[in-house]
CSV table of C-alpha atoms and ligand atoms in Angstrom, one decimal:
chain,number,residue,atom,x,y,z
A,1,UNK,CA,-21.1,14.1,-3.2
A,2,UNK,CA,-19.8,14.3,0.4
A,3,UNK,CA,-16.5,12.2,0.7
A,4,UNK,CA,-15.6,11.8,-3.3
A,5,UNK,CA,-14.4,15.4,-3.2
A,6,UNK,CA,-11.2,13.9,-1.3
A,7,UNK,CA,-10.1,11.9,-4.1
A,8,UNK,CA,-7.8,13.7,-6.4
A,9,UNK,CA,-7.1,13.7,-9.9
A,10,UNK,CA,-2.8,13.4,-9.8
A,11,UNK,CA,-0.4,13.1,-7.0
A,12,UNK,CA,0.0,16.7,-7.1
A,13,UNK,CA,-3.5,17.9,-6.3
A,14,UNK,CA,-3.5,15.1,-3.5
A,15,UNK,CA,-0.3,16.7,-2.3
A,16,UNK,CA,-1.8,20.0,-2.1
A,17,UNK,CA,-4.9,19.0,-0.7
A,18,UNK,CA,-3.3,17.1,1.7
A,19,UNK,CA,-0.8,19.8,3.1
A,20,UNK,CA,-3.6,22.4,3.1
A,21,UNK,CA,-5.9,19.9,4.8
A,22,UNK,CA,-2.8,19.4,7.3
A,23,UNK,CA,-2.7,23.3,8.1
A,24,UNK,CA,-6.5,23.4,9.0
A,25,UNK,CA,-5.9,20.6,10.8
A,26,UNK,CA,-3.3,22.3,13.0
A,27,UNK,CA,-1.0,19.6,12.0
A,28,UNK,CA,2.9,20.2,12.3
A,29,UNK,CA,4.2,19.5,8.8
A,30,UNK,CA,7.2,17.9,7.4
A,31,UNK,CA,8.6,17.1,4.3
A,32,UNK,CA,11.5,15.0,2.5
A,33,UNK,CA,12.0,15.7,-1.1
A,34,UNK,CA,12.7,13.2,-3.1
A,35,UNK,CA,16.3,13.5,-4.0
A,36,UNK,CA,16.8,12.6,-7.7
A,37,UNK,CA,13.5,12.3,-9.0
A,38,UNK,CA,10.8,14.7,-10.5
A,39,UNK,CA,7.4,14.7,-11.2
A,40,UNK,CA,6.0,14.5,-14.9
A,41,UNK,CA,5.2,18.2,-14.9
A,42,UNK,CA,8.6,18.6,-13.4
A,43,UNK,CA,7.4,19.5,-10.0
A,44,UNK,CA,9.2,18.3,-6.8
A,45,UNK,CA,8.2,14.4,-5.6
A,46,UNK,CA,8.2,14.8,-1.7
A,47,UNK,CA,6.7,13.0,1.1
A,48,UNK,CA,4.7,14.9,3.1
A,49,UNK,CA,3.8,14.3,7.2
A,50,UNK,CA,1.6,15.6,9.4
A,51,UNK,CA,2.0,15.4,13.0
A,52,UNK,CA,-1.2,15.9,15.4
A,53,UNK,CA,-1.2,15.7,19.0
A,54,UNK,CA,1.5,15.9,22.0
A,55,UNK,CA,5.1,15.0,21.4
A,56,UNK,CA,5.4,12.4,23.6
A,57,UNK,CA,2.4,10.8,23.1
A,58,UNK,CA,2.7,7.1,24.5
A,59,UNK,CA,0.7,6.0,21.1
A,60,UNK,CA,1.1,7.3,18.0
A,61,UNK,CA,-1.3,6.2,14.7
A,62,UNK,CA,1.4,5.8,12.1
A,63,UNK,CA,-1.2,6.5,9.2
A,64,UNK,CA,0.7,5.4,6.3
A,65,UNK,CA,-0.5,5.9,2.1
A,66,UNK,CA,1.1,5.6,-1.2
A,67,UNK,CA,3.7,3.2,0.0
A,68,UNK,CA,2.1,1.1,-3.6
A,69,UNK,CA,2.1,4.6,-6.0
A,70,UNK,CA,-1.1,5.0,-7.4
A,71,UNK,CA,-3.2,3.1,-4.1
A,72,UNK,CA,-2.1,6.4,-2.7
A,73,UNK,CA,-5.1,8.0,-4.6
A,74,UNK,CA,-7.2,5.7,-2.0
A,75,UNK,CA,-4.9,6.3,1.0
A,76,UNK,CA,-4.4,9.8,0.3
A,77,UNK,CA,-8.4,10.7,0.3
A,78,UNK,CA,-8.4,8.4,3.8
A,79,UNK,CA,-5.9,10.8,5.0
A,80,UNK,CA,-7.2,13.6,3.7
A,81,UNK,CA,-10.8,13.1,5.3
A,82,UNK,CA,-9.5,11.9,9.0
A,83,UNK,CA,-7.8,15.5,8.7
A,84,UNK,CA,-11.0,17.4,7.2
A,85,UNK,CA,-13.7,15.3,9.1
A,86,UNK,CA,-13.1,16.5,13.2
A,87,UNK,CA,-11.6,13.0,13.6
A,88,UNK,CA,-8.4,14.6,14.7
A,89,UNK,CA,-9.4,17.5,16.6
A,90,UNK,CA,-9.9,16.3,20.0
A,91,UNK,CA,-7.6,13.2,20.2
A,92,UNK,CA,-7.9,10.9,23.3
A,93,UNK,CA,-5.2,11.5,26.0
A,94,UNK,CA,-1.7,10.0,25.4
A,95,UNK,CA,-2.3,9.6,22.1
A,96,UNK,CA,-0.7,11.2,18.5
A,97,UNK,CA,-1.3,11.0,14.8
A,98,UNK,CA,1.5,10.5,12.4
A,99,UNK,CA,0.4,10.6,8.7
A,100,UNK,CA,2.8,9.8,6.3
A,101,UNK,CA,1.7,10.6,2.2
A,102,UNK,CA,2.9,9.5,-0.5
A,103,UNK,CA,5.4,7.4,0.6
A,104,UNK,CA,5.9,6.3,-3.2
A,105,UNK,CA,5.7,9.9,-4.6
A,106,UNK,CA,7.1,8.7,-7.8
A,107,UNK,CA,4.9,5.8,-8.3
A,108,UNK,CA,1.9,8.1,-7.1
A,109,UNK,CA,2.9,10.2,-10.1
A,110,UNK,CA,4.0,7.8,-13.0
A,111,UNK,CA,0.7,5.6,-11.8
A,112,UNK,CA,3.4,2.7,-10.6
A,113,UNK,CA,2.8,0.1,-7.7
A,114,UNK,CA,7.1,0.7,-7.8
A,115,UNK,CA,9.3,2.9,-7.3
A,116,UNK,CA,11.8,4.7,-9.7
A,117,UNK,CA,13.9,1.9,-9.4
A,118,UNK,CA,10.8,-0.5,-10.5
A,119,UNK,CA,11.1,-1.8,-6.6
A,120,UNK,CA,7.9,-2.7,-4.6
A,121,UNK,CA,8.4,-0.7,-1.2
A,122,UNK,CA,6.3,-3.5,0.5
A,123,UNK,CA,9.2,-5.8,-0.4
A,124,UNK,CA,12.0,-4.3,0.6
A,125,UNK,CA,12.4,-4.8,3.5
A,126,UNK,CA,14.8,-7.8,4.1
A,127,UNK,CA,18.1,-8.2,5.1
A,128,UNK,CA,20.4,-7.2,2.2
A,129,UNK,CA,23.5,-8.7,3.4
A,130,UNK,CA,21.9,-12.1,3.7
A,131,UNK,CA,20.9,-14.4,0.7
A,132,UNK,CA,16.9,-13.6,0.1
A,133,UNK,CA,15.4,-16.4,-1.8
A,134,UNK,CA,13.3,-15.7,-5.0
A,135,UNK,CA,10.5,-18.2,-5.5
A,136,UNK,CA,12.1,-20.9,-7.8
A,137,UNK,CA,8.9,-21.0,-10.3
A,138,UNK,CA,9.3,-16.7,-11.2
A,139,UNK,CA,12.7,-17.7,-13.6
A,140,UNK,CA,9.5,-19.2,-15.6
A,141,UNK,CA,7.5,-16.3,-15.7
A,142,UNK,CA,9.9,-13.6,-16.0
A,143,UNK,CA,10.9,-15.6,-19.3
A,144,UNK,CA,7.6,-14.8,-20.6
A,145,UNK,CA,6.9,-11.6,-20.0
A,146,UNK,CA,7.0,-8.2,-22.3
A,147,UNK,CA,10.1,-6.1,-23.4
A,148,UNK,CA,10.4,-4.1,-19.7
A,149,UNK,CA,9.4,-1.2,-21.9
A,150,UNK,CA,6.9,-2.1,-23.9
A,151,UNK,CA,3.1,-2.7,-23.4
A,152,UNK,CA,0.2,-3.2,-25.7
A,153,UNK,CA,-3.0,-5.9,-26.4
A,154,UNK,CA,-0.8,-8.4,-28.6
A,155,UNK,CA,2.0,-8.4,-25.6
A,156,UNK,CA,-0.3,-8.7,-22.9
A,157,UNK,CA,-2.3,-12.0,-24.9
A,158,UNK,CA,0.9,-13.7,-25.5
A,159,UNK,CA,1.9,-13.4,-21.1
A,160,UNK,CA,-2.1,-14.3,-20.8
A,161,UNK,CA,-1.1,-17.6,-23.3
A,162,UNK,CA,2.3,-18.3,-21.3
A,163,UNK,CA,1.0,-17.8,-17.6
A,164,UNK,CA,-2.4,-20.1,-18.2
A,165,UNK,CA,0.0,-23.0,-19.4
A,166,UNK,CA,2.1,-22.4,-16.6
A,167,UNK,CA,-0.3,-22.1,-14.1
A,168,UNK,CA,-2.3,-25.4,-16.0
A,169,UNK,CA,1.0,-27.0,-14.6
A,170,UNK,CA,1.8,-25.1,-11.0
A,171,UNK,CA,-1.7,-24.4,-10.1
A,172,UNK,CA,-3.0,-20.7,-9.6
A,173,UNK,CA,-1.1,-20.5,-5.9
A,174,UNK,CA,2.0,-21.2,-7.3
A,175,UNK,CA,1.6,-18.6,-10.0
A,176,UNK,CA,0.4,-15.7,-7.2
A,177,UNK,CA,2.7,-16.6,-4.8
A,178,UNK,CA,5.7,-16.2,-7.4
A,179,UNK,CA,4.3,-13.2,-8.8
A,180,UNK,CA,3.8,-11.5,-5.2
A,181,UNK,CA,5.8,-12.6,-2.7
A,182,UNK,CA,8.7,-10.7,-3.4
A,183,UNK,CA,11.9,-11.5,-6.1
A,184,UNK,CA,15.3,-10.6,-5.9
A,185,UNK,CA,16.8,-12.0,-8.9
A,186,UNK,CA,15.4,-9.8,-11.5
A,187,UNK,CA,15.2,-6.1,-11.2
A,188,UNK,CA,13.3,-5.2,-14.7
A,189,UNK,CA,10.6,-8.2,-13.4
A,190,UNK,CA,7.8,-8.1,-11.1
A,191,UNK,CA,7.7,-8.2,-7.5
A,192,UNK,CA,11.5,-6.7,-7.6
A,193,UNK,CA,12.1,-6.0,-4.0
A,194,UNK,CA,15.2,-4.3,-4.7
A,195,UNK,CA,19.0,-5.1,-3.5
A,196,UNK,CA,19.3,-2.4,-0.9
A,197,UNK,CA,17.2,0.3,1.2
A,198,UNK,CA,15.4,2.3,-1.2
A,199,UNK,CA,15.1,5.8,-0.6
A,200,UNK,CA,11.1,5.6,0.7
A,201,UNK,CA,12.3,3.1,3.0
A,202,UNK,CA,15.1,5.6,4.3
A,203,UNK,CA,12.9,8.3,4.5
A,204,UNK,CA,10.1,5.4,6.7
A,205,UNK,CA,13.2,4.7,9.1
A,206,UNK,CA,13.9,8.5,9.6
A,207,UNK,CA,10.2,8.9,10.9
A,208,UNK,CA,10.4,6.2,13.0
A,209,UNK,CA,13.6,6.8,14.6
A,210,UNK,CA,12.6,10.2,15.3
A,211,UNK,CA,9.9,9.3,17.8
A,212,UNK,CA,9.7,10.5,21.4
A,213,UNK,CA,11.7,8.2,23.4
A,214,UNK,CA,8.4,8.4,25.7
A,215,UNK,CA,6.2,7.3,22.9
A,216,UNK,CA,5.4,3.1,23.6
A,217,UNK,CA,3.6,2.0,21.0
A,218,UNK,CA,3.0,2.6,17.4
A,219,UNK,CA,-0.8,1.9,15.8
A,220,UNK,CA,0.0,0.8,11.9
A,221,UNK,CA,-2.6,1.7,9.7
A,222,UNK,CA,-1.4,1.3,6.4
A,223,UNK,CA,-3.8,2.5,3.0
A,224,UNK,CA,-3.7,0.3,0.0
A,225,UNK,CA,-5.9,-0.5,-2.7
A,226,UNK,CA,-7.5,-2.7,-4.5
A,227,UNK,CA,-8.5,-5.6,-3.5
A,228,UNK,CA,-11.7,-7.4,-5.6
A,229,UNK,CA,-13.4,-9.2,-2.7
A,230,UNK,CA,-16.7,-7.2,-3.1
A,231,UNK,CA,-17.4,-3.9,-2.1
A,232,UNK,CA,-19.0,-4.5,1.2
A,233,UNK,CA,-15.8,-4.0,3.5
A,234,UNK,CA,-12.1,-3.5,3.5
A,235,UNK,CA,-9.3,-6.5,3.3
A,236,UNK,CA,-7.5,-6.4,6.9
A,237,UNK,CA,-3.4,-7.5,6.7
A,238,UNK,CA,-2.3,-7.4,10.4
A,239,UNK,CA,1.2,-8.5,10.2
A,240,UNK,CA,2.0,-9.4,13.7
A,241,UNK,CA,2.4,-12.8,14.5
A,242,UNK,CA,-0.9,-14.6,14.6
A,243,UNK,CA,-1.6,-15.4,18.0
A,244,UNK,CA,0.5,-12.8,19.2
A,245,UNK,CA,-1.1,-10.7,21.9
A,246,UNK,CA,-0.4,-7.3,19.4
A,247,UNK,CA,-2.3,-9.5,16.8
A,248,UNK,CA,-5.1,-9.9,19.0
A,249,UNK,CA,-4.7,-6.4,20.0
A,250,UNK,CA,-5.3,-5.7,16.4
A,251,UNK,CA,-8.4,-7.7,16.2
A,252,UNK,CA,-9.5,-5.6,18.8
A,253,UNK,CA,-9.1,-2.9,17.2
A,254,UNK,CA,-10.6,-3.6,13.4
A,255,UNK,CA,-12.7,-6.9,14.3
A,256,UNK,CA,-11.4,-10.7,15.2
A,257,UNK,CA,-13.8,-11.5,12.2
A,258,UNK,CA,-12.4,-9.5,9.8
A,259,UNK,CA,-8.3,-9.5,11.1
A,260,UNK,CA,-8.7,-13.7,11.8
A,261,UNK,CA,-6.3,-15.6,9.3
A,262,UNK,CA,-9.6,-17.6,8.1
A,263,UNK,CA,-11.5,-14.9,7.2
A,264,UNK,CA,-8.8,-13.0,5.7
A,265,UNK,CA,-8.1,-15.4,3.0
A,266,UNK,CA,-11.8,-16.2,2.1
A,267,UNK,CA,-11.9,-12.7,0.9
A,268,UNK,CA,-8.3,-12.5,-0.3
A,269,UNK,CA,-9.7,-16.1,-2.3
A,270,UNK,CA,-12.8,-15.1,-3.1
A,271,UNK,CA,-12.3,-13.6,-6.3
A,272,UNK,CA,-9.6,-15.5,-7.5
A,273,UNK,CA,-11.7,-19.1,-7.5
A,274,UNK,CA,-9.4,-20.5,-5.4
A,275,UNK,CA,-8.7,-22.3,-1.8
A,276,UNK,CA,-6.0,-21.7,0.3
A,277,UNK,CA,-4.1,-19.6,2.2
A,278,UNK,CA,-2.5,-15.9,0.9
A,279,UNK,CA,1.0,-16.1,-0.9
A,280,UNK,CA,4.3,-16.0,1.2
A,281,UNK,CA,5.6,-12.6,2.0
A,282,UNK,CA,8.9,-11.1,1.9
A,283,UNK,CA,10.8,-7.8,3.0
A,284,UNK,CA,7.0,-6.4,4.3
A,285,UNK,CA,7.3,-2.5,5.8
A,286,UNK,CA,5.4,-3.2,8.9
A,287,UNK,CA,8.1,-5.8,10.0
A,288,UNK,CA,11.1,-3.4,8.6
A,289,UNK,CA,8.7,-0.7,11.4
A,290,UNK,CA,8.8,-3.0,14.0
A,291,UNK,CA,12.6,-3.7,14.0
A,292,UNK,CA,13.1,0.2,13.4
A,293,UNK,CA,10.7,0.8,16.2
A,294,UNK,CA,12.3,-1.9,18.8
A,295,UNK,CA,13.3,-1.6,22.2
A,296,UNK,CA,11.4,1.5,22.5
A,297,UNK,CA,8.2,0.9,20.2
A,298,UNK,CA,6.1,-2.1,20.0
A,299,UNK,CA,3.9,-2.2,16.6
A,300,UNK,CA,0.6,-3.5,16.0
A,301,UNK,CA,-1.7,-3.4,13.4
A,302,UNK,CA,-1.4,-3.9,9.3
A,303,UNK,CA,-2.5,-2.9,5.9
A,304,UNK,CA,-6.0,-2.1,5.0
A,305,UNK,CA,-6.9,-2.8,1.6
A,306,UNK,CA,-9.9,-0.7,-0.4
A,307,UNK,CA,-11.9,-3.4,-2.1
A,308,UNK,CA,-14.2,-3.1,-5.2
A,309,UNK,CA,-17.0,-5.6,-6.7
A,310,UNK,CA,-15.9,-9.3,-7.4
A,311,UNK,CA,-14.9,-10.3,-11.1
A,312,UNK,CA,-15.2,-13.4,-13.0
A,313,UNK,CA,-12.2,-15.4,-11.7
A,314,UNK,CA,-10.3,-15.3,-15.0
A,315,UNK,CA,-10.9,-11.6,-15.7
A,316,UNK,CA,-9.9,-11.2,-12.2
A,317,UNK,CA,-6.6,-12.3,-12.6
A,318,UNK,CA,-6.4,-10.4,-15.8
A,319,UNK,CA,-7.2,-7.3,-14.0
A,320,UNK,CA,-4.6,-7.8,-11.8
A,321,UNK,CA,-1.4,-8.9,-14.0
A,322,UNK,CA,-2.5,-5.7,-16.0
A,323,UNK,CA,-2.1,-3.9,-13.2
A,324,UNK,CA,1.2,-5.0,-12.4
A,325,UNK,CA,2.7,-5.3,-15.8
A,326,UNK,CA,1.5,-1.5,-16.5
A,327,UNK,CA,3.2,-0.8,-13.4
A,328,UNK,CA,6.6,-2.6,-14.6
A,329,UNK,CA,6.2,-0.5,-18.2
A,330,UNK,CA,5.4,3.2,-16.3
A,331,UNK,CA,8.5,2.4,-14.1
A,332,UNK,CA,10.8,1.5,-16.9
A,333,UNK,CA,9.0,4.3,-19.1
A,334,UNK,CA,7.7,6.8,-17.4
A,335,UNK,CA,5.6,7.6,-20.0
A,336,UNK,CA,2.2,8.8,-18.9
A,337,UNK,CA,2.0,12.0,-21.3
A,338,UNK,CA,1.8,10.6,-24.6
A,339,UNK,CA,-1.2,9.9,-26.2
A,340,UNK,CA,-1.1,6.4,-25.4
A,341,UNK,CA,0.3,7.0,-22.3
A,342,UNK,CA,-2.1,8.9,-21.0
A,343,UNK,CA,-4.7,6.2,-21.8
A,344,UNK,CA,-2.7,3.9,-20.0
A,345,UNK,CA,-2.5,6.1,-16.9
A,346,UNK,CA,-6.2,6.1,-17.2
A,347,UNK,CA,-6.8,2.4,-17.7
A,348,UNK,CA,-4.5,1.9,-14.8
A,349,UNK,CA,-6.0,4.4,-12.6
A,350,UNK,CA,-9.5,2.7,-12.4
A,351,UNK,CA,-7.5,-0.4,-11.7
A,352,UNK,CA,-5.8,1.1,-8.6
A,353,UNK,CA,-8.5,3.4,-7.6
A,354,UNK,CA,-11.8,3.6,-9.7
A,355,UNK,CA,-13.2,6.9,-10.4
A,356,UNK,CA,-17.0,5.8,-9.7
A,357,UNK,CA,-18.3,7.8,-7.3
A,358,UNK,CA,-20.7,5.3,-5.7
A,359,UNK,CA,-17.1,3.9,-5.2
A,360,UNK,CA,-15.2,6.5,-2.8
A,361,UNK,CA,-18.5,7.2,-0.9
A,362,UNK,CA,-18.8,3.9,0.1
A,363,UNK,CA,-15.2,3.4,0.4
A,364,UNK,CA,-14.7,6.3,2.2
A,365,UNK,CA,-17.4,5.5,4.7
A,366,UNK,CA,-16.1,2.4,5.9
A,367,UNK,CA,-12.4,4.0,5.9
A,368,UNK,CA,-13.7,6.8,8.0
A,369,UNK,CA,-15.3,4.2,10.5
A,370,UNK,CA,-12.2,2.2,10.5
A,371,UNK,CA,-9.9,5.3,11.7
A,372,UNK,CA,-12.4,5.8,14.3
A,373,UNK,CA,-11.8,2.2,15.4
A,374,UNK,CA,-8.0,2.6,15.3
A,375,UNK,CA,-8.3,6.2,17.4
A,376,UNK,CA,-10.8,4.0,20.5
A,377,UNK,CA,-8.0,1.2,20.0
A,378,UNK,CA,-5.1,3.3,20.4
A,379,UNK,CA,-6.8,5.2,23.5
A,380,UNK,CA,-7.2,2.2,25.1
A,381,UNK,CA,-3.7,1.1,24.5
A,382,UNK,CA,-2.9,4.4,26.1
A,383,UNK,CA,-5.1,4.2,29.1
A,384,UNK,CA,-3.8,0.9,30.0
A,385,UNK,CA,-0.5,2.0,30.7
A,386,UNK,CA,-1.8,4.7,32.9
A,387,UNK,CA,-3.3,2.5,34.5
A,388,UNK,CA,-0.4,-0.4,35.0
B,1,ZN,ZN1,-0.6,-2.3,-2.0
């Protein structure tokens, strides 16, 4: 066992091992506590940052995990290796590392993909004082769904019943898109991306902001988990604008065969026995980044997405509206020290980030390989305006 050792068991272990790999590191370490919430055991919810390299670097890797709770046990052991594993030791001229952990702490905690306010982070950023459209088809799936606090096997065949009529007359993009591209109509549903800046998000703009008015260009590398596409690489979510030249800067960076829109959604499809594109997004972080970061910043890059072995299309999609309605109960609940909460947690937590350790290695490896790829990207970006 070589990388497995960096996944840990709770949030806080992975924040310990995370500030005490910092420290080695000879990172400069901050921290924003969380300002009304706790953690089960009581302890303090904080995210934690780690700064490495010169102030005024003119790139900084804004190395981001947890942003989805408990796919910050994936993006936490990323982090925690690139501090542990010399990839941060010598950094290339001009250029900095920023990680960000936890940026969920309370869904890292209480194994949700929300926050304490049952909001998805990814979502939230939109403009609150416009009008954000909810997808019309959710009012029919929020109808059926399960007491916000209540979960068990009879609940979750009766939404199983509901959604496979419903999506017998949508179709399966329909249903997705609805579920994930972001609702904000109904704040006990799914895919509630809130009604104003969350507190994550505040803390996200403060990092931002405080960058070196030197600093150029930000490298997004954002952690999530878990993607059933098969094991044999990461999913790659640039959210530039295809085309863009910071989208094929990106492609540079992580591959134009894995960061191409066509590509993308074969694997994003793949499991799901379907064709098409990827649902509609609203309110994502990297955009809220990029308007934070602008005139000073530009942004490139995305999410990266831990992947595990494909599924059966049906138990797929069963795997993954368990995931999310167990999120919506451990939000509203909290729960995850009662007997049957505890089971829960554990259900959920192979969901979000299996335990297997033929699993981390192998997910570690390529996450290793794809930080490397983000450091040669960034020095290039670096070098080139040296040289301009
Ligand atoms: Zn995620």
């Amino acid at each position: 066992m070589i990388r497995a050792k960096y996944f840990s068991d709770s949030y806080q272990d992975a924040r310990a091992a995370f500030v005490v790999a910092a420290e080695r590191a000879g990172a400069e370490i901050d921290c924003y506590i969380h300002p009304t919430e706790k953690a089960p055991d009581d302890s303090v919810l904080a995210v934690d940052t780690a700064w490495l390299g010169p102030q005024d670097a003119d790139v900084v890797i804004l190395c981001v995990s947890g942003a989805h709770g408990p796919e910050g046990f994936c993006g936490s052991a990323a982090q925690i290796q690139s501090l542990t594993d010399g990839s941060v030791a010598d950094l290339p001229k001009g250029v900095a590392v920023l990680m960000v952990h936890a940026l969920n702490p309370f869904g890292f905690a209480y194994m949700t993909r929300y926050n304490e306010n049952n909001v998805d982070l990814n979502r939230n950023w939109v403009d609150f004082n416009t009008q954000v459209d909810t997808p019309a088809l959710y009012e029919k799936l929020h109808a059926v769904l399960p007491p916000k606090d209540q979960f068990n096997d009879t609940l979750f065949s009766d939404v199983i019943g509901s959604f496979s009529n419903l999506m017998l007359e949508h179709g399966g993009y329909e249903i997705e898109n609805a579920l994930s591209a972001g609702q904000y109509s109904h704040p006990t549903g799914i895919g509630y991306g809130g009604s104003k800046p969350e507190w994550s998000s505040w803390v996200m703009k403060q990092i931002v902001a405080g960058l070196d008015a030197k600093t150029r260009h930000i490298a997004y590398l954002d952690w999530h988990s878990l993607v059933r596409s098969g094991m044999d690489d990461m999913v790659y979510l640039c959210f530039n604008l295809p085309g863009s030249a910071l989208f094929e800067r990106c492609k540079g960076w992580w591959g134009a065969e894995n960061v191409d829109l066509k590509s993308v959604d074969q694997k994003w499809n793949a499991g799901l026995g379907r064709e098409g594109g990827r649902p509609a997004r609203n309110g994502i972080m990297m955009w809220g980044v990029q308007q934070c970061a602008a005139p000073n910043q530009d942004v490139s890059g995305g999410v990266v997405e831990f992947t595990d072995e494909l599924m059966e299309p049906m138990r797929q999609k069963m795997a993954n509206l368990r995931a999310m309605l167990l999120s919506r109960y451990f939000a509203h609940t909290r729960d995850v020290l009662s007997a049957k909460g505890r089971m829960l947690y554990a259900e959920s937590r192979e969901l979000w980030s299996p335990t297997r350790v033929d699993w981390q290695e192998k997910s570690l490896n390529t996450a290793q390989n794809i930080f490397e790829k983000t450091l040669i990207g960034a020095s290039e970006w670096a070098n080139e305006d040296v040289s301009n």
